Coordinates of C-alpha atoms and ligand atoms in Angstrom, one line a residue:
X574 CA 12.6 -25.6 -14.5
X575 CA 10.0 -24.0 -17.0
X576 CA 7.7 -21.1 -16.6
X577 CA 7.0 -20.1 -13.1
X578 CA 3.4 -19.1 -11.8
X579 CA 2.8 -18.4 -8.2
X580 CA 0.1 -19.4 -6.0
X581 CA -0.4 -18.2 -2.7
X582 CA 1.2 -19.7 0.8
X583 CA -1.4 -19.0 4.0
X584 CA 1.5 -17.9 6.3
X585 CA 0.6 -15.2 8.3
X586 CA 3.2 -12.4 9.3
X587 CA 3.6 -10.8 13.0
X588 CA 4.1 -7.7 13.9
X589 CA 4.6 -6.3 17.0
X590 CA 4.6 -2.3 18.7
X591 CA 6.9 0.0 16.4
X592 CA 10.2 1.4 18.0
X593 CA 11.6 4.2 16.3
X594 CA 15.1 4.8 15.8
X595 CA 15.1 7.4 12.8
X596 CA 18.2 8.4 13.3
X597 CA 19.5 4.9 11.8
X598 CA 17.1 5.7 8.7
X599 CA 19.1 5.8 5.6
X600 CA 17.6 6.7 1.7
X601 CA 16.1 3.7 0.1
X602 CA 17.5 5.1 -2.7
X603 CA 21.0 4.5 -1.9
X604 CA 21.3 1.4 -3.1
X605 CA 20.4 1.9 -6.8
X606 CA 23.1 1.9 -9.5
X607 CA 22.3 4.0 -13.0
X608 CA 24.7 1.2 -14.7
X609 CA 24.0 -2.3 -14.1
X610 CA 27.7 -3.2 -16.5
X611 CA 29.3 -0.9 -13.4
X612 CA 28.1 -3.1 -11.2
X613 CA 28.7 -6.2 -12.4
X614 CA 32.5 -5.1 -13.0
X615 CA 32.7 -4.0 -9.5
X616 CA 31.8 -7.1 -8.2
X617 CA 33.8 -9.8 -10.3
X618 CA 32.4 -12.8 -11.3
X619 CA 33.5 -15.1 -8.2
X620 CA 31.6 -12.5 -5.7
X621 CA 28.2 -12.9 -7.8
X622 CA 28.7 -16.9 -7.5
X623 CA 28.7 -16.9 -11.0
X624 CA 28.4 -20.3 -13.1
X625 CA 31.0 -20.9 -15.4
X626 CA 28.4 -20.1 -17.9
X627 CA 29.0 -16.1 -17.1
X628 CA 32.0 -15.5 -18.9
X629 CA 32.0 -11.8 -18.2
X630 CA 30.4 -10.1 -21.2
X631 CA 28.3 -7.8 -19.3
X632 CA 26.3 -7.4 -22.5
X633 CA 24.8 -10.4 -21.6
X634 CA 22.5 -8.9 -19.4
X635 CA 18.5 -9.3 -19.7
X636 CA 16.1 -7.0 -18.1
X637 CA 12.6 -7.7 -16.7
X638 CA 10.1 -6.5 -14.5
X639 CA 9.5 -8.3 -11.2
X640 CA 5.8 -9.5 -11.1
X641 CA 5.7 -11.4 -7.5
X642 CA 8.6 -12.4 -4.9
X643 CA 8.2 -15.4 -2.6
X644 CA 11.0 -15.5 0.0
X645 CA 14.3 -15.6 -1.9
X646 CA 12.6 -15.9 -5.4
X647 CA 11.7 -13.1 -7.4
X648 CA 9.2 -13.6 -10.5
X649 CA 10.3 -11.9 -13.6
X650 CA 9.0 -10.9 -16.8
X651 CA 11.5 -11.1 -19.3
X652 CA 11.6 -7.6 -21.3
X653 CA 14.3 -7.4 -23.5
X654 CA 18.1 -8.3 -23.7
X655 CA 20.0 -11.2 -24.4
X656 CA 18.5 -14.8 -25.5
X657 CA 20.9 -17.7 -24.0
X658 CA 22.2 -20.1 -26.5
X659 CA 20.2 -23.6 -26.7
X660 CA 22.8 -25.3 -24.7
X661 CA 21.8 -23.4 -21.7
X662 CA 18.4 -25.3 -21.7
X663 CA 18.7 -28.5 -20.4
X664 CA 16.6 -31.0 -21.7
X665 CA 13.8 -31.0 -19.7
X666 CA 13.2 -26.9 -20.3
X667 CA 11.1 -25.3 -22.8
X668 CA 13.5 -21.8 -23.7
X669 CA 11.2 -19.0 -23.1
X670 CA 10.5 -16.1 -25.2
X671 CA 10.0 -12.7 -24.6
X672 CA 7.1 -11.7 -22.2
X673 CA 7.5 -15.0 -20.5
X674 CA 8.0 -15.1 -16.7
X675 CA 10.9 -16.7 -14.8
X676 CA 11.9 -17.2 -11.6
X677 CA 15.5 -15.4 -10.6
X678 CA 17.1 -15.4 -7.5
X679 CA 19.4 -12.0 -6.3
X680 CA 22.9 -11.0 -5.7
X681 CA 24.2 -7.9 -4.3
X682 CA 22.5 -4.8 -5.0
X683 CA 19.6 -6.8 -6.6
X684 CA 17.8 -7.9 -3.8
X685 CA 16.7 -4.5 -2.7
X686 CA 14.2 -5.2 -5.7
X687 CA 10.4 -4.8 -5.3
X688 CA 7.5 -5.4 -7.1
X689 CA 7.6 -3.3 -10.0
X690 CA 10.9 -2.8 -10.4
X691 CA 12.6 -3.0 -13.4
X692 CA 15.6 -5.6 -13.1
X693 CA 19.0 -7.0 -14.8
X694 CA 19.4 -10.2 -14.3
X695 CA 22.2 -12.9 -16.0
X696 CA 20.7 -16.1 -17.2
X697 CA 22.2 -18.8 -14.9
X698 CA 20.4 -22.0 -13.8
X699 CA 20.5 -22.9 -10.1
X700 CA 17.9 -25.1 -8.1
X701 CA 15.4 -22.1 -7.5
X702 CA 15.9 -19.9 -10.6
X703 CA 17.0 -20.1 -14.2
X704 CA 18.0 -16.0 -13.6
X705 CA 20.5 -14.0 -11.1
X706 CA 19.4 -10.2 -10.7
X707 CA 22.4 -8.3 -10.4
X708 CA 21.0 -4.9 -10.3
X709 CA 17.8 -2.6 -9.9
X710 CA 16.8 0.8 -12.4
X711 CA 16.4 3.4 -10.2
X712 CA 12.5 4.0 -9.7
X713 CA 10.8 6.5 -10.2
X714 CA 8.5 6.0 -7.3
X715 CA 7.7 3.6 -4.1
X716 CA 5.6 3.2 -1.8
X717 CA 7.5 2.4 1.7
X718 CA 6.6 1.8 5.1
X719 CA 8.4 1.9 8.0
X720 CA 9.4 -2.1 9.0
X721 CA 7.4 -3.4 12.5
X722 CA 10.2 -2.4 14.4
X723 CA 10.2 1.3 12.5
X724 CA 13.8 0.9 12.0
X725 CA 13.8 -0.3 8.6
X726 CA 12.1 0.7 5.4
X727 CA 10.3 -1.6 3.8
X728 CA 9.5 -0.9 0.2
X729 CA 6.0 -2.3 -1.0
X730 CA 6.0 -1.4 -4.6
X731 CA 7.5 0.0 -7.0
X732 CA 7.2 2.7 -9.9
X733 CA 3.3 3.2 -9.7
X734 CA 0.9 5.6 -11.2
X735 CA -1.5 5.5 -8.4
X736 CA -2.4 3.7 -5.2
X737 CA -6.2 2.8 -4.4
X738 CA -6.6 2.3 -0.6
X739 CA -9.3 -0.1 -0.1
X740 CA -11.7 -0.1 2.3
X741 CA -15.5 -1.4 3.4
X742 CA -17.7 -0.9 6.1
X743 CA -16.8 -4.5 7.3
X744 CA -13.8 -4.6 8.4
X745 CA -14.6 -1.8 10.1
X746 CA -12.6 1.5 8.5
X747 CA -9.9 3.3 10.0
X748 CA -9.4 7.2 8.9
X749 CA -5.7 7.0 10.6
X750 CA -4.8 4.2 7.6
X751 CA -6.5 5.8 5.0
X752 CA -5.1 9.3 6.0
X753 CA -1.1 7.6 6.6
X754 CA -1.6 6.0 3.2
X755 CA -2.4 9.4 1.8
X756 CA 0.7 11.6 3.5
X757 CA 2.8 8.8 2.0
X758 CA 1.5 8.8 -1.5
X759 CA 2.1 12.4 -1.4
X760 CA 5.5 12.3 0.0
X761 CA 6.4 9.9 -3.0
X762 CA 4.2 11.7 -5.7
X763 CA 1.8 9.1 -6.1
X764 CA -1.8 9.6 -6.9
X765 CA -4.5 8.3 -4.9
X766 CA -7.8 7.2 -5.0
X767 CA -10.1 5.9 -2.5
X768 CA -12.3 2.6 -3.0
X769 CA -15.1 1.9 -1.0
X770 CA -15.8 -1.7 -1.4
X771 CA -18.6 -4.2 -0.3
X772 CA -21.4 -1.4 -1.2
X773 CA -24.2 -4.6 -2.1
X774 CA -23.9 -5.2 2.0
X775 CA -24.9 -1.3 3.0
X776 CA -27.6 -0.2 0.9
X777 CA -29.8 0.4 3.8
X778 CA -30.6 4.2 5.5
X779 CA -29.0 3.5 8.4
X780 CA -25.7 1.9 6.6
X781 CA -25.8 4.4 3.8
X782 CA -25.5 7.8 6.1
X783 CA -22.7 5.9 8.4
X784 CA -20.9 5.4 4.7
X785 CA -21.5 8.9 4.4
X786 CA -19.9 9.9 8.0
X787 CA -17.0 8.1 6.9
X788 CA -16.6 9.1 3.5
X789 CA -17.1 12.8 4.4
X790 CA -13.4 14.1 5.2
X791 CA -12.1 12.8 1.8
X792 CA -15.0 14.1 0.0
X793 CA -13.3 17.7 -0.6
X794 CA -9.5 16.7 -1.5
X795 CA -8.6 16.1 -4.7
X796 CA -9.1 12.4 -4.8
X797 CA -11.4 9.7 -6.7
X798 CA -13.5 7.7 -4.5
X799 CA -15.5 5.3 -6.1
X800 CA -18.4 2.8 -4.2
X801 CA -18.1 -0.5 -5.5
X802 CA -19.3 -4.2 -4.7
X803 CA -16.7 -6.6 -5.9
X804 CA -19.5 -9.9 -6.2
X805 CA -22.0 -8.1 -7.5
X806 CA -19.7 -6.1 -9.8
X807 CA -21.4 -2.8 -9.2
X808 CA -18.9 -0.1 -10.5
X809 CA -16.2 -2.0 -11.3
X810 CA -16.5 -0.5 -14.7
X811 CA -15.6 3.1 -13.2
X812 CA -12.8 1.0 -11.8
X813 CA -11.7 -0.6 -15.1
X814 CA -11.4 2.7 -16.8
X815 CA -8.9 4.1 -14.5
X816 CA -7.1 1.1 -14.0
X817 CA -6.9 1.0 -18.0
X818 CA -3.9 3.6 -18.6
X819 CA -2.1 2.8 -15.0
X820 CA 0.2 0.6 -13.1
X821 CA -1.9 0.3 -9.8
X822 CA -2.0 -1.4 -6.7
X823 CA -4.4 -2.1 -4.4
X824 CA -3.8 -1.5 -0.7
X825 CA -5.9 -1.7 2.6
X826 CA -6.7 -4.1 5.5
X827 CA -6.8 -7.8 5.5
X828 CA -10.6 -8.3 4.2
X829 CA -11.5 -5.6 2.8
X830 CA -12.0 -7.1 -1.1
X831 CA -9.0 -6.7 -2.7
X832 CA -8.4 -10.1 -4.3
X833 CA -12.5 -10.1 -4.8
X834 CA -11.9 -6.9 -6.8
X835 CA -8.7 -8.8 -8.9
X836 CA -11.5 -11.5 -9.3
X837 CA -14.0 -9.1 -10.6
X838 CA -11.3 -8.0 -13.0
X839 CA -10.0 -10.2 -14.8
X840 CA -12.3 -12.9 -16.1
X841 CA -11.0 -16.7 -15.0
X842 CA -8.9 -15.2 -12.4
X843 CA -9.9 -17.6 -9.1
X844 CA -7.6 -15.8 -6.6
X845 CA -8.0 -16.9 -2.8
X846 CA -10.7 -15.2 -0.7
X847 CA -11.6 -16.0 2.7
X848 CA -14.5 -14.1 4.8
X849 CA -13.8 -12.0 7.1
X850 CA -13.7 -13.8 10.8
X851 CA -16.9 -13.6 12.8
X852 CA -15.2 -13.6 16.1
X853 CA -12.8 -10.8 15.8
X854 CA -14.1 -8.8 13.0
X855 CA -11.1 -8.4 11.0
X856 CA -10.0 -10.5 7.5
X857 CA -8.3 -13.6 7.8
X858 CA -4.8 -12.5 5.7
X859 CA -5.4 -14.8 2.7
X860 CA -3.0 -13.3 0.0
X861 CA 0.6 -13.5 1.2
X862 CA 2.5 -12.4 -1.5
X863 CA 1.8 -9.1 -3.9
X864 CA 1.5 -10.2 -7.3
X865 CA 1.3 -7.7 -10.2
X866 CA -1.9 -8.5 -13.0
X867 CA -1.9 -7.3 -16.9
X868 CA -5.3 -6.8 -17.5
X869 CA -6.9 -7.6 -20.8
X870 CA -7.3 -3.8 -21.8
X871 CA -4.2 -2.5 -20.3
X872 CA -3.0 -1.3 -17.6
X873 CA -1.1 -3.3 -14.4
X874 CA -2.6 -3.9 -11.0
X875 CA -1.0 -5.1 -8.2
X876 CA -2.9 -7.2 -5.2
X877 CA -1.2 -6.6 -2.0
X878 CA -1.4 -8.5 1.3
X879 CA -4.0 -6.9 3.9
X880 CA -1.6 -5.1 6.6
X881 CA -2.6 -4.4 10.5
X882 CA -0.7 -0.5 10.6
X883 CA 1.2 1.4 8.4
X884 CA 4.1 3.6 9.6
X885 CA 5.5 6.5 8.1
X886 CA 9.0 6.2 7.5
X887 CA 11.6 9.1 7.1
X888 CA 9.0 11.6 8.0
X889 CA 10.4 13.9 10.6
X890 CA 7.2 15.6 12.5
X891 CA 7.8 19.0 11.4
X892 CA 7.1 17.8 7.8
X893 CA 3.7 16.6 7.9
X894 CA 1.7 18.9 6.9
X895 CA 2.8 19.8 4.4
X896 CA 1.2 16.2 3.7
X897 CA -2.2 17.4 4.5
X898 CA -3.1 18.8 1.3
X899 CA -6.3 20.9 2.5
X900 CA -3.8 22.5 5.0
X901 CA -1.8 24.2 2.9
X902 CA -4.0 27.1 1.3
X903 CA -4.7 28.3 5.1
X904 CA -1.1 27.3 6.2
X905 CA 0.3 30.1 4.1
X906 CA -1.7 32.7 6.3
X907 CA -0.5 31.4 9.9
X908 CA 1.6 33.8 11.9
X909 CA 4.3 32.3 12.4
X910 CA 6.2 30.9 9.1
X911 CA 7.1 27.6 10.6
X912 CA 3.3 27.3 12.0
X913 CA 2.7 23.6 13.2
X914 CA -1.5 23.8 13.2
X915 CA -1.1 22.4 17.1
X916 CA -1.0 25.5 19.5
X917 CA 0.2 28.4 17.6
X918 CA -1.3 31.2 18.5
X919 CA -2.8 33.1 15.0
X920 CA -2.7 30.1 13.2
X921 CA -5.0 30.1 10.0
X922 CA -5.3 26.2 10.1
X923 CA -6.8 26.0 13.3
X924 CA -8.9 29.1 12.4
X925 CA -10.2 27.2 9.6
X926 CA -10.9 24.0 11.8
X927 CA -13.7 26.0 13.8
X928 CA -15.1 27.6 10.6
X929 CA -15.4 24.3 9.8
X930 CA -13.5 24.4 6.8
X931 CA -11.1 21.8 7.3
X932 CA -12.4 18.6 9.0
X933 CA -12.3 17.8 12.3
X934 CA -11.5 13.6 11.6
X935 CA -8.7 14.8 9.1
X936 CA -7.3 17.5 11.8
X937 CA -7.6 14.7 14.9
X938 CA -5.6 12.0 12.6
X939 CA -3.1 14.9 12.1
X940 CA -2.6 15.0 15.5
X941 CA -2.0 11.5 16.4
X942 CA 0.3 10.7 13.6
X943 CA 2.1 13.8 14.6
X944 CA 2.7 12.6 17.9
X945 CA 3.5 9.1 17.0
X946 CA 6.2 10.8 14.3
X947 CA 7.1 12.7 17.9
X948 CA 7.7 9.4 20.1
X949 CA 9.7 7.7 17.7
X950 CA 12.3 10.8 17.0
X951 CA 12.6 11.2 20.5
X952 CA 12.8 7.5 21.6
X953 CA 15.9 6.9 24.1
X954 CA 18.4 4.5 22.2
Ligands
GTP1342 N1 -20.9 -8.9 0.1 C1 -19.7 -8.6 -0.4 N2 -18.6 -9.4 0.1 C2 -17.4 -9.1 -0.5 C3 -17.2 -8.1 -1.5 N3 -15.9 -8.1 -1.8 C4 -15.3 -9.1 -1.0 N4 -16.2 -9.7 -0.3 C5 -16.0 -10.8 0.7 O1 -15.0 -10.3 1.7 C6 -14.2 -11.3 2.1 C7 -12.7 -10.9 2.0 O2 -12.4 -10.7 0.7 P1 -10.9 -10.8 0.1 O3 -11.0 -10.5 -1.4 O4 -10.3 -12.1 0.5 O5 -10.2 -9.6 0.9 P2 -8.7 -9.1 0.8 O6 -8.7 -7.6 1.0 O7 -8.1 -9.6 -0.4 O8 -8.0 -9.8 2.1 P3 -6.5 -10.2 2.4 O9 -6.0 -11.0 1.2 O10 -6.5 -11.0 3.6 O11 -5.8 -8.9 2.5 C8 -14.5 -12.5 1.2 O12 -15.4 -13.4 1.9 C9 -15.3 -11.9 0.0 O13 -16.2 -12.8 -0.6 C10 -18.4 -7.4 -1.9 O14 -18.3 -6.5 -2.8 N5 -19.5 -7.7 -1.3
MG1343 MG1 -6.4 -10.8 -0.7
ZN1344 ZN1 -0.8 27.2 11.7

């Protein structure tokens, strides 16, 4: 098998109502080993299904950073370490150089990898792969949801500078995404930006103050947002030069542009796109699979798949607003120190809500996702 490229399946995924049971929830990061050479001597050879090509020199090992996954095969781009002899080519392969991508398949501790990760894989040659990864670097970031169920994390990506949620004024916009995606960037460290996509479409009074409306709440936090029309290429300039110096992904419902926007990108790049349905309103999920992009003048962006919800995961209620950024120079001044913002009496948060200070769409999302934090810690096992 030679180079691998991916291309996109048209499976759709299903998802049904979360059920919380956080007190199952265990740190995604508890899987991660600091020395991949530890963990290949901890599990011997015979436990990795190792070829008899492995002949346990663990200095053998080749790291890479995964660029796609689809099902049980991650795509890797080789980084650095170890080139395998010519007799592990067989006659059919081209041996790849440096940079190249490759498909692996994962062993142990290595299939908790994610897009973005940075990887050690052995060079072994099975039906799927030419590579086994044995072991993921820890990260220095993720961004993780919560599984359908809300049992499980589920880690989307992997060691990234900044997230741009992505929305348009069709699909309609949800503030609850846009504001879960936010507390969960923060939680990790992540920066944020906001893209409002599909401006060619809204140009219109009416149209321009309902983008307005809905752009209002994020206008005061500390957060790009940048109005852009993917076809007609109308700031994607703006776009480029953050995108530039970053690893980014793009994130957001099905529909919204994103793969338009990867289009718009990167010259020759003739991703999937499929309108957005007529009948329900909502995109059609055409990109399955994330896949991470080098673009010509730097800088790494990821195109996710459109998702219908995003849960928080690990997020004990108490701890949200300390997620709400414009909370916390009021938050400081309620009366009592462990202040929720719900009922409190003296509560500078809620103060500043009927000043007018902190907005109302913000506060009412606050809300919900504080109950639904509430339902799931309390759920009955
Ligand atoms: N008018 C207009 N249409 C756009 C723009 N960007 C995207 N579209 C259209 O919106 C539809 C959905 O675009 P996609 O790029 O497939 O959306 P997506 O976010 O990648 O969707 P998923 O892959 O399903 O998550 C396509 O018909 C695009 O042509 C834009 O800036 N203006
Ligand atoms: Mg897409
Ligand atoms: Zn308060």
């Amino acid at each position: 098998m030679s180079k691998q490229q991916k291309k996109k399946t048209k499976t759709g995924s299903h998802k049904s109502k979360r059920q919380g049971r956080s007190n199952h929830r265990k740190s995604y990061h508890r899987n991660f080993h600091r020395d991949p050479q530890d963990l290949l001597k901890k599990h011997p050879e015979e436990e990795l299904e190792l070829s008899d090509y492995y002949d346990g020199d663990v200095s053998k090992l080749v790291t890479g950073l995964v660029v796609s996954r689809k099902g049980p095969v991650y795509i890797v781009r080789w980084q650095s370490g170890y080139m395998p002899p010519p007799k592990f080519w067989s006659e059919e392969q081209t041996p790849l150089q440096l940079g190249d991508e490759l498909s692996c398949i994962a062993r142990r501790e290595g299939k908790a990898a994610v897009i973005g990760d940075i990887v050690h894989f052995l060079w072994e040659q099975s039906d799927l792969a030419l590579g086994l990864i044995v072991a993921v670097e820890l990260r220095d970031n993720a961004l993780v949801r919560a599984d359908a169920l809300g049992r499980r994390p589920q880690t989307l990506a992997a060691n990234l500078d900044r997230i741009w949620i992505v929305s348009a004024l069709d699909p309609q916009p949800k503030s609850g995404l846009i504001d879960r995606y936010l507390v969960a960037a923060h939680v990790n460290h992540i920066n944020v930006g906001l893209i409002l996509n599909k401006v060619d479409l809204f140009m219109d009074e009416e149209h321009v103050d309902e983008l307005e409306s809905f752009l209002e709440p994020y206008r005061s936090l500390q957060v790009p947002i940048l109005l852009l029309s993917a076809t007609e290429g109308d700031g994607v300039d703006q776009l480029n030069d953050y995108l530039k110096a970053e690893r980014s992904v793009f994130v957001g419902h099905s529909g919204v542009g994103k793969t338009s926007l990867l289009n718009s990108l990167i010259p020759g790049l003739d991703e999937a796109v499929t309108e957005v349905s007529d009948a329900t309103g909502k995109g059609q999920h055409t990109t399955t699979t994330s896949t991470l992009y080098t673009l010509e003048h730097g800088g790494e962006i990821i195109d996710s798949p459109g998702i219908r919800s995003f849960g928080l995961w690990d997020m004990p209620p108490e701890q949200l607003k300390d997620h709400f950024s414009e909370f916390l120079e009021y938050a400081e001044q309620c009366y009592f120190h462990n202040c929720t913002h719900l009922h409190e009496p003296k509560c500078a948060v809620l103060d500043a809500l009927d000043r007018g200070e902190i907005h109302i769409e913000r506060y009412e999302n606050y809300v919900r996702i504080y109950d639904d934090l509430l339902d799931e810690s309390t759920e009955a096992y």
